[in-house]
mmCIF file of N, CA, C and O in Angstrom:
data_model
loop_
_atom_site.group_PDB
_atom_site.id
_atom_site.type_symbol
_atom_site.label_atom_id
_atom_site.label_comp_id
_atom_site.label_asym_id
_atom_site.label_seq_id
_atom_site.Cartn_x
_atom_site.Cartn_y
_atom_site.Cartn_z
ATOM 1 N N MET M 965 9.982 -31.914 -215.380
ATOM 2 C CA MET M 965 11.310 -32.218 -215.907
ATOM 3 C C MET M 965 11.893 -33.396 -215.122
ATOM 4 O O MET M 965 11.954 -33.381 -213.909
ATOM 5 N N ALA M 966 12.314 -34.418 -215.814
ATOM 6 C CA ALA M 966 12.876 -35.608 -215.166
ATOM 7 C C ALA M 966 14.280 -35.321 -214.666
ATOM 8 O O ALA M 966 15.053 -34.628 -215.321
ATOM 9 N N ARG M 967 14.570 -35.845 -213.490
ATOM 10 C CA ARG M 967 15.913 -35.689 -212.937
ATOM 11 C C ARG M 967 16.778 -36.833 -213.453
ATOM 12 O O ARG M 967 16.341 -37.954 -213.579
ATOM 13 N N ALA M 968 18.011 -36.521 -213.718
ATOM 14 C CA ALA M 968 18.918 -37.534 -214.252
ATOM 15 C C ALA M 968 20.182 -37.607 -213.414
ATOM 16 O O ALA M 968 20.510 -36.689 -212.682
ATOM 17 N N GLY M 969 20.856 -38.723 -213.540
ATOM 18 C CA GLY M 969 22.164 -38.885 -212.917
ATOM 19 C C GLY M 969 22.189 -38.587 -211.440
ATOM 20 O O GLY M 969 21.472 -39.182 -210.651
ATOM 21 N N ALA M 970 23.011 -37.625 -211.051
ATOM 22 C CA ALA M 970 23.198 -37.288 -209.641
ATOM 23 C C ALA M 970 21.910 -36.843 -208.975
ATOM 24 O O ALA M 970 21.712 -37.064 -207.785
ATOM 25 N N GLY M 971 20.996 -36.246 -209.714
ATOM 26 C CA GLY M 971 19.728 -35.807 -209.159
ATOM 27 C C GLY M 971 18.834 -36.945 -208.710
ATOM 28 O O GLY M 971 17.901 -36.744 -207.945
ATOM 29 N N LYS M 972 19.113 -38.165 -209.173
ATOM 30 C CA LYS M 972 18.289 -39.324 -208.809
ATOM 31 C C LYS M 972 18.863 -40.114 -207.629
ATOM 32 O O LYS M 972 18.267 -41.077 -207.190
ATOM 33 N N ILE M 973 20.014 -39.706 -207.123
ATOM 34 C CA ILE M 973 20.622 -40.417 -205.996
ATOM 35 C C ILE M 973 19.759 -40.225 -204.755
ATOM 36 O O ILE M 973 19.314 -39.127 -204.464
ATOM 37 N N ASP M 974 19.538 -41.308 -204.034
ATOM 38 C CA ASP M 974 18.809 -41.238 -202.767
ATOM 39 C C ASP M 974 19.774 -40.704 -201.716
ATOM 40 O O ASP M 974 20.526 -41.450 -201.099
ATOM 41 N N ARG M 975 19.758 -39.391 -201.525
ATOM 42 C CA ARG M 975 20.714 -38.755 -200.618
ATOM 43 C C ARG M 975 20.481 -39.115 -199.159
ATOM 44 O O ARG M 975 21.360 -38.912 -198.324
ATOM 45 N N SER M 976 19.321 -39.678 -198.823
ATOM 46 C CA SER M 976 19.074 -40.064 -197.431
ATOM 47 C C SER M 976 20.015 -41.179 -196.982
ATOM 48 O O SER M 976 20.233 -41.382 -195.799
ATOM 49 N N LYS M 977 20.594 -41.896 -197.939
ATOM 50 C CA LYS M 977 21.536 -42.977 -197.616
ATOM 51 C C LYS M 977 22.956 -42.465 -197.394
ATOM 52 O O LYS M 977 23.832 -43.228 -197.021
ATOM 53 N N TRP M 978 23.180 -41.182 -197.643
ATOM 54 C CA TRP M 978 24.519 -40.606 -197.570
ATOM 55 C C TRP M 978 24.486 -39.410 -196.620
ATOM 56 O O TRP M 978 24.153 -38.296 -197.021
ATOM 57 N N PRO M 979 24.811 -39.617 -195.349
ATOM 58 C CA PRO M 979 24.731 -38.528 -194.357
ATOM 59 C C PRO M 979 25.508 -37.286 -194.817
ATOM 60 O O PRO M 979 26.648 -37.375 -195.258
ATOM 61 N N GLY M 980 24.851 -36.158 -194.731
ATOM 62 C CA GLY M 980 25.485 -34.904 -195.110
ATOM 63 C C GLY M 980 25.395 -34.574 -196.590
ATOM 64 O O GLY M 980 25.748 -33.475 -196.996
ATOM 65 N N ALA M 981 24.921 -35.519 -197.405
ATOM 66 C CA ALA M 981 24.830 -35.268 -198.845
ATOM 67 C C ALA M 981 23.682 -34.319 -199.145
ATOM 68 O O ALA M 981 22.624 -34.380 -198.521
ATOM 69 N N ARG M 982 23.926 -33.422 -200.082
ATOM 70 C CA ARG M 982 22.886 -32.493 -200.530
ATOM 71 C C ARG M 982 23.288 -31.964 -201.894
ATOM 72 O O ARG M 982 24.438 -32.091 -202.310
ATOM 73 N N LEU M 983 22.340 -31.381 -202.590
ATOM 74 C CA LEU M 983 22.656 -30.751 -203.864
ATOM 75 C C LEU M 983 23.284 -29.396 -203.589
ATOM 76 O O LEU M 983 22.812 -28.641 -202.744
ATOM 77 N N ALA M 984 24.347 -29.097 -204.283
ATOM 78 C CA ALA M 984 25.032 -27.816 -204.136
ATOM 79 C C ALA M 984 24.465 -26.814 -205.126
ATOM 80 O O ALA M 984 23.963 -27.182 -206.189
ATOM 81 N N THR M 985 24.579 -25.560 -204.784
ATOM 82 C CA THR M 985 24.222 -24.507 -205.740
ATOM 83 C C THR M 985 25.368 -24.359 -206.746
ATOM 84 O O THR M 985 26.492 -24.839 -206.515
ATOM 85 N N LYS M 986 25.094 -23.697 -207.839
ATOM 86 C CA LYS M 986 26.136 -23.452 -208.831
ATOM 87 C C LYS M 986 27.283 -22.667 -208.201
ATOM 88 O O LYS M 986 28.458 -22.959 -208.443
ATOM 89 N N GLU M 987 26.950 -21.699 -207.355
ATOM 90 C CA GLU M 987 27.979 -20.886 -206.718
ATOM 91 C C GLU M 987 28.857 -21.733 -205.792
ATOM 92 O O GLU M 987 30.080 -21.555 -205.745
ATOM 93 N N GLU M 988 28.240 -22.659 -205.037
ATOM 94 C CA GLU M 988 29.009 -23.536 -204.146
ATOM 95 C C GLU M 988 29.936 -24.446 -204.954
ATOM 96 O O GLU M 988 31.088 -24.662 -204.579
ATOM 97 N N ALA M 989 29.438 -24.959 -206.056
ATOM 98 C CA ALA M 989 30.251 -25.839 -206.899
ATOM 99 C C ALA M 989 31.447 -25.075 -207.478
ATOM 100 O O ALA M 989 32.574 -25.587 -207.494
ATOM 101 N N LEU M 990 31.211 -23.860 -207.934
ATOM 102 C CA LEU M 990 32.307 -23.061 -208.480
ATOM 103 C C LEU M 990 33.331 -22.714 -207.406
ATOM 104 O O LEU M 990 34.539 -22.695 -207.669
ATOM 105 N N GLU M 991 32.880 -22.470 -206.189
ATOM 106 C CA GLU M 991 33.804 -22.196 -205.082
ATOM 107 C C GLU M 991 34.654 -23.421 -204.783
ATOM 108 O O GLU M 991 35.863 -23.313 -204.547
ATOM 109 N N ARG M 992 34.070 -24.603 -204.802
ATOM 110 C CA ARG M 992 34.847 -25.838 -204.585
ATOM 111 C C ARG M 992 35.900 -26.008 -205.663
ATOM 112 O O ARG M 992 37.024 -26.423 -205.387
ATOM 113 N N GLU M 993 35.530 -25.706 -206.904
ATOM 114 C CA GLU M 993 36.492 -25.802 -208.008
ATOM 115 C C GLU M 993 37.644 -24.832 -207.789
ATOM 116 O O GLU M 993 38.805 -25.172 -207.996
ATOM 117 N N ARG M 994 37.320 -23.621 -207.373
ATOM 118 C CA ARG M 994 38.365 -22.619 -207.128
ATOM 119 C C ARG M 994 39.311 -23.087 -206.033
ATOM 120 O O ARG M 994 40.534 -23.024 -206.172
ATOM 121 N N LEU M 995 38.759 -23.604 -204.926
ATOM 122 C CA LEU M 995 39.594 -24.081 -203.820
ATOM 123 C C LEU M 995 40.467 -25.264 -204.243
ATOM 124 O O LEU M 995 41.639 -25.342 -203.871
ATOM 125 N N ALA M 996 39.903 -26.172 -205.005
ATOM 126 C CA ALA M 996 40.682 -27.321 -205.478
ATOM 127 C C ALA M 996 41.851 -26.854 -206.343
ATOM 128 O O ALA M 996 42.990 -27.304 -206.180
ATOM 129 N N TYR M 997 41.569 -25.935 -207.261
ATOM 130 C CA TYR M 997 42.605 -25.400 -208.137
ATOM 131 C C TYR M 997 43.702 -24.722 -207.324
ATOM 132 O O TYR M 997 44.890 -24.953 -207.550
ATOM 133 N N GLU M 998 43.307 -23.900 -206.353
ATOM 134 C CA GLU M 998 44.286 -23.200 -205.525
ATOM 135 C C GLU M 998 45.140 -24.150 -204.699
ATOM 136 O O GLU M 998 46.267 -23.826 -204.342
ATOM 137 N N ASN M 999 44.609 -25.328 -204.387
ATOM 138 C CA ASN M 999 45.343 -26.315 -203.603
ATOM 139 C C ASN M 999 46.081 -27.328 -204.466
ATOM 140 O O ASN M 999 46.595 -28.323 -203.962
ATOM 141 N N GLY M 1000 46.120 -27.091 -205.774
ATOM 142 C CA GLY M 1000 46.899 -27.932 -206.676
ATOM 143 C C GLY M 1000 46.279 -29.277 -206.998
ATOM 144 O O GLY M 1000 46.965 -30.168 -207.496
ATOM 145 N N LEU M 1001 44.987 -29.446 -206.731
ATOM 146 C CA LEU M 1001 44.327 -30.711 -207.043
ATOM 147 C C LEU M 1001 43.896 -30.723 -208.503
ATOM 148 O O LEU M 1001 43.470 -29.710 -209.049
ATOM 149 N N VAL M 1002 44.005 -31.878 -209.123
ATOM 150 C CA VAL M 1002 43.687 -32.012 -210.540
ATOM 151 C C VAL M 1002 42.322 -32.669 -210.671
ATOM 152 O O VAL M 1002 42.064 -33.718 -210.091
ATOM 153 N N VAL M 1003 41.458 -32.058 -211.447
ATOM 154 C CA VAL M 1003 40.117 -32.600 -211.623
ATOM 155 C C VAL M 1003 40.159 -33.802 -212.565
ATOM 156 O O VAL M 1003 40.872 -33.810 -213.555
ATOM 157 N N GLN M 1004 39.428 -34.830 -212.196
ATOM 158 C CA GLN M 1004 39.243 -36.020 -213.033
ATOM 159 C C GLN M 1004 37.747 -36.165 -213.245
ATOM 160 O O GLN M 1004 36.985 -36.204 -212.284
ATOM 161 N N MET M 1005 37.319 -36.226 -214.468
ATOM 162 C CA MET M 1005 35.906 -36.431 -214.770
ATOM 163 C C MET M 1005 35.778 -37.739 -215.516
ATOM 164 O O MET M 1005 36.639 -38.088 -216.315
ATOM 165 N N GLY M 1006 34.705 -38.441 -215.244
ATOM 166 C CA GLY M 1006 34.537 -39.696 -215.948
ATOM 167 C C GLY M 1006 33.178 -40.319 -215.739
ATOM 168 O O GLY M 1006 32.366 -39.842 -214.953
ATOM 169 N N LYS M 1007 32.969 -41.368 -216.490
ATOM 170 C CA LYS M 1007 31.758 -42.170 -216.359
ATOM 171 C C LYS M 1007 32.200 -43.556 -215.891
ATOM 172 O O LYS M 1007 32.682 -44.351 -216.682
ATOM 173 N N LEU M 1008 32.090 -43.781 -214.614
ATOM 174 C CA LEU M 1008 32.479 -45.064 -214.055
ATOM 175 C C LEU M 1008 31.230 -45.858 -213.709
ATOM 176 O O LEU M 1008 30.399 -45.402 -212.924
ATOM 177 N N ARG M 1009 31.079 -47.037 -214.289
ATOM 178 C CA ARG M 1009 29.900 -47.847 -214.019
ATOM 179 C C ARG M 1009 29.793 -48.152 -212.530
ATOM 180 O O ARG M 1009 28.703 -48.209 -211.973
ATOM 181 N N GLY M 1010 30.922 -48.305 -211.870
ATOM 182 C CA GLY M 1010 30.921 -48.586 -210.443
ATOM 183 C C GLY M 1010 30.218 -47.498 -209.648
ATOM 184 O O GLY M 1010 29.540 -47.776 -208.655
ATOM 185 N N ASP M 1011 30.341 -46.240 -210.063
ATOM 186 C CA ASP M 1011 29.634 -45.153 -209.386
ATOM 187 C C ASP M 1011 28.133 -45.291 -209.570
ATOM 188 O O ASP M 1011 27.363 -45.101 -208.625
ATOM 189 N N ALA M 1012 27.702 -45.605 -210.779
ATOM 190 C CA ALA M 1012 26.265 -45.771 -211.040
ATOM 191 C C ALA M 1012 25.706 -46.931 -210.219
ATOM 192 O O ALA M 1012 24.591 -46.862 -209.713
ATOM 193 N N VAL M 1013 26.494 -47.991 -210.060
ATOM 194 C CA VAL M 1013 26.072 -49.133 -209.235
ATOM 195 C C VAL M 1013 26.017 -48.715 -207.776
ATOM 196 O O VAL M 1013 25.022 -48.961 -207.075
ATOM 197 N N LEU M 1014 27.070 -48.081 -207.286
ATOM 198 C CA LEU M 1014 27.140 -47.664 -205.889
ATOM 199 C C LEU M 1014 25.965 -46.778 -205.500
ATOM 200 O O LEU M 1014 25.359 -46.951 -204.446
ATOM 201 N N TYR M 1015 25.619 -45.831 -206.357
ATOM 202 C CA TYR M 1015 24.559 -44.879 -206.049
ATOM 203 C C TYR M 1015 23.188 -45.318 -206.564
ATOM 204 O O TYR M 1015 22.230 -44.558 -206.489
ATOM 205 N N ASN M 1016 23.113 -46.526 -207.104
ATOM 206 C CA ASN M 1016 21.855 -47.115 -207.564
ATOM 207 C C ASN M 1016 21.147 -46.231 -208.604
ATOM 208 O O ASN M 1016 19.956 -45.940 -208.493
ATOM 209 N N VAL M 1017 21.894 -45.814 -209.601
ATOM 210 C CA VAL M 1017 21.334 -45.027 -210.693
ATOM 211 C C VAL M 1017 21.696 -45.663 -212.036
ATOM 212 O O VAL M 1017 22.030 -44.972 -212.994
ATOM 213 N N LEU M 1018 21.610 -46.991 -212.105
ATOM 214 C CA LEU M 1018 21.986 -47.690 -213.328
ATOM 215 C C LEU M 1018 21.140 -47.273 -214.527
ATOM 216 O O LEU M 1018 21.608 -47.339 -215.661
ATOM 217 N N ASP M 1019 19.901 -46.835 -214.285
ATOM 218 C CA ASP M 1019 19.091 -46.375 -215.409
ATOM 219 C C ASP M 1019 19.659 -45.094 -216.023
ATOM 220 O O ASP M 1019 19.292 -44.707 -217.125
ATOM 221 N N CYS M 1020 20.576 -44.455 -215.336
ATOM 222 C CA CYS M 1020 21.232 -43.233 -215.832
ATOM 223 C C CYS M 1020 22.709 -43.483 -216.131
ATOM 224 O O CYS M 1020 23.488 -42.537 -216.243
ATOM 225 N N GLU M 1021 23.082 -44.733 -216.251
ATOM 226 C CA GLU M 1021 24.501 -45.086 -216.381
ATOM 227 C C GLU M 1021 25.210 -44.313 -217.483
ATOM 228 O O GLU M 1021 26.351 -43.899 -217.316
ATOM 229 N N ASN M 1022 24.561 -44.069 -218.593
ATOM 230 C CA ASN M 1022 25.218 -43.398 -219.715
ATOM 231 C C ASN M 1022 25.352 -41.900 -219.536
ATOM 232 O O ASN M 1022 26.061 -41.245 -220.275
ATOM 233 N N GLU M 1023 24.657 -41.323 -218.554
ATOM 234 C CA GLU M 1023 24.750 -39.886 -218.342
ATOM 235 C C GLU M 1023 25.340 -39.523 -216.984
ATOM 236 O O GLU M 1023 25.643 -38.367 -216.733
ATOM 237 N N PHE M 1024 25.487 -40.499 -216.102
ATOM 238 C CA PHE M 1024 25.995 -40.216 -214.764
ATOM 239 C C PHE M 1024 27.497 -40.024 -214.832
ATOM 240 O O PHE M 1024 28.222 -40.895 -215.283
ATOM 241 N N MET M 1025 27.969 -38.862 -214.408
ATOM 242 C CA MET M 1025 29.393 -38.577 -214.426
ATOM 243 C C MET M 1025 29.858 -38.262 -213.020
ATOM 244 O O MET M 1025 29.127 -37.681 -212.232
ATOM 245 N N SER M 1026 31.050 -38.659 -212.742
ATOM 246 C CA SER M 1026 31.619 -38.331 -211.444
ATOM 247 C C SER M 1026 32.751 -37.332 -211.652
ATOM 248 O O SER M 1026 33.414 -37.326 -212.687
ATOM 249 N N ILE M 1027 32.917 -36.495 -210.663
ATOM 250 C CA ILE M 1027 33.990 -35.512 -210.676
ATOM 251 C C ILE M 1027 34.775 -35.700 -209.388
ATOM 252 O O ILE M 1027 34.200 -35.751 -208.306
ATOM 253 N N CYS M 1028 36.068 -35.851 -209.506
ATOM 254 C CA CYS M 1028 36.915 -36.058 -208.341
ATOM 255 C C CYS M 1028 38.124 -35.147 -208.473
ATOM 256 O O CYS M 1028 38.666 -34.972 -209.555
ATOM 257 N N HIS M 1029 38.526 -34.579 -207.365
ATOM 258 C CA HIS M 1029 39.760 -33.793 -207.334
ATOM 259 C C HIS M 1029 40.815 -34.687 -206.696
ATOM 260 O O HIS M 1029 40.993 -34.690 -205.492
ATOM 261 N N CYS M 1030 41.426 -35.467 -207.528
ATOM 262 C CA CYS M 1030 42.282 -36.549 -207.076
ATOM 263 C C CYS M 1030 43.494 -36.088 -206.282
ATOM 264 O O CYS M 1030 44.114 -35.079 -206.584
ATOM 265 N N CYS M 1031 43.786 -36.884 -205.285
ATOM 266 C CA CYS M 1031 45.028 -36.733 -204.544
ATOM 267 C C CYS M 1031 45.642 -38.130 -204.442
ATOM 268 O O CYS M 1031 44.973 -39.128 -204.688
ATOM 269 N N SER M 1032 46.878 -38.198 -204.088
ATOM 270 C CA SER M 1032 47.574 -39.487 -204.073
ATOM 271 C C SER M 1032 47.197 -40.354 -202.879
ATOM 272 O O SER M 1032 47.555 -41.524 -202.835
ATOM 273 N N CYS M 1033 46.458 -39.820 -201.911
ATOM 274 C CA CYS M 1033 46.214 -40.587 -200.685
ATOM 275 C C CYS M 1033 45.050 -41.561 -200.785
ATOM 276 O O CYS M 1033 45.046 -42.572 -200.085
ATOM 277 N N CYS M 1034 44.040 -41.307 -201.600
ATOM 278 C CA CYS M 1034 42.859 -42.166 -201.517
ATOM 279 C C CYS M 1034 42.151 -42.428 -202.830
ATOM 280 O O CYS M 1034 41.216 -43.220 -202.864
ATOM 281 N N CYS M 1035 42.495 -41.830 -203.897
ATOM 282 C CA CYS M 1035 41.714 -41.914 -205.123
ATOM 283 C C CYS M 1035 42.110 -43.125 -205.969
ATOM 284 O O CYS M 1035 43.281 -43.339 -206.261
ATOM 285 N N VAL M 1036 41.091 -43.869 -206.385
ATOM 286 C CA VAL M 1036 41.335 -45.015 -207.258
ATOM 287 C C VAL M 1036 41.863 -44.540 -208.603
ATOM 288 O O VAL M 1036 42.771 -45.138 -209.173
ATOM 289 N N VAL M 1037 41.326 -43.451 -209.115
ATOM 290 C CA VAL M 1037 41.777 -42.916 -210.400
ATOM 291 C C VAL M 1037 43.227 -42.464 -210.315
ATOM 292 O O VAL M 1037 43.955 -42.474 -211.294
ATOM 293 N N ALA M 1038 43.684 -42.092 -209.123
ATOM 294 C CA ALA M 1038 45.057 -41.627 -208.951
ATOM 295 C C ALA M 1038 46.061 -42.712 -209.330
ATOM 296 O O ALA M 1038 47.203 -42.397 -209.638
ATOM 297 N N LEU M 1039 45.633 -43.963 -209.325
ATOM 298 C CA LEU M 1039 46.549 -45.027 -209.745
ATOM 299 C C LEU M 1039 47.076 -44.779 -211.144
ATOM 300 O O LEU M 1039 48.216 -45.095 -211.442
ATOM 301 N N SER M 1040 46.229 -44.189 -212.000
ATOM 302 C CA SER M 1040 46.686 -43.923 -213.364
ATOM 303 C C SER M 1040 47.735 -42.811 -213.402
ATOM 304 O O SER M 1040 48.517 -42.732 -214.326
ATOM 305 N N LYS M 1041 47.734 -41.951 -212.381
ATOM 306 C CA LYS M 1041 48.730 -40.872 -212.330
ATOM 307 C C LYS M 1041 49.960 -41.263 -211.528
ATOM 308 O O LYS M 1041 51.067 -40.909 -211.878
ATOM 309 N N TYR M 1042 49.743 -41.984 -210.412
ATOM 310 C CA TYR M 1042 50.832 -42.264 -209.489
ATOM 311 C C TYR M 1042 51.304 -43.710 -209.522
ATOM 312 O O TYR M 1042 52.267 -44.045 -208.874
ATOM 313 N N GLY M 1043 50.581 -44.544 -210.252
ATOM 314 C CA GLY M 1043 50.930 -45.958 -210.310
ATOM 315 C C GLY M 1043 52.006 -46.225 -211.355
ATOM 316 O O GLY M 1043 52.520 -45.308 -211.998
ATOM 317 N N PRO M 1044 52.343 -47.480 -211.542
ATOM 318 C CA PRO M 1044 53.369 -47.837 -212.536
ATOM 319 C C PRO M 1044 52.890 -47.520 -213.950
ATOM 320 O O PRO M 1044 51.694 -47.480 -214.228
ATOM 321 N N LEU M 1045 53.834 -47.291 -214.843
ATOM 322 C CA LEU M 1045 53.499 -46.932 -216.218
ATOM 323 C C LEU M 1045 52.698 -48.010 -216.941
ATOM 324 O O LEU M 1045 51.913 -47.711 -217.828
ATOM 325 N N ASN M 1046 52.881 -49.270 -216.568
ATOM 326 C CA ASN M 1046 52.180 -50.355 -217.243
ATOM 327 C C ASN M 1046 50.911 -50.782 -216.480
ATOM 328 O O ASN M 1046 50.493 -51.906 -216.553
ATOM 329 N N ILE M 1047 50.265 -49.859 -215.794
ATOM 330 C CA ILE M 1047 49.127 -50.186 -214.941
ATOM 331 C C ILE M 1047 47.977 -50.843 -215.716
ATOM 332 O O ILE M 1047 47.272 -51.679 -215.188
ATOM 333 N N GLU M 1048 47.791 -50.478 -216.983
ATOM 334 C CA GLU M 1048 46.706 -51.076 -217.772
ATOM 335 C C GLU M 1048 46.918 -52.565 -217.999
ATOM 336 O O GLU M 1048 45.975 -53.298 -218.239
ATOM 337 N N HIS M 1049 48.152 -53.017 -217.924
ATOM 338 C CA HIS M 1049 48.475 -54.410 -218.233
ATOM 339 C C HIS M 1049 48.629 -55.277 -217.000
ATOM 340 O O HIS M 1049 48.964 -56.447 -217.103
ATOM 341 N N LEU M 1050 48.412 -54.718 -215.828
ATOM 342 C CA LEU M 1050 48.569 -55.494 -214.578
ATOM 343 C C LEU M 1050 47.346 -56.331 -214.310
ATOM 344 O O LEU M 1050 46.289 -56.098 -214.713
#
């Protein structure tokens, strides 16, 4: 079975990176929800470039629990209303 998207990332380049179990992923979702973080899912080409998985660009999805302190996607929530036109 061919690995796609996140499964093709060379995790050796990212200290501490590893594949999570389904149970670990669900626990992270629960903690994020309890802490009031809002999940953002998307297909950002920049992520596929960063992780060198361009051959999976159409299937690679990122999941972020955005907060106002560091998330680029948070600009759409916390930025000016006309952010698309800037």
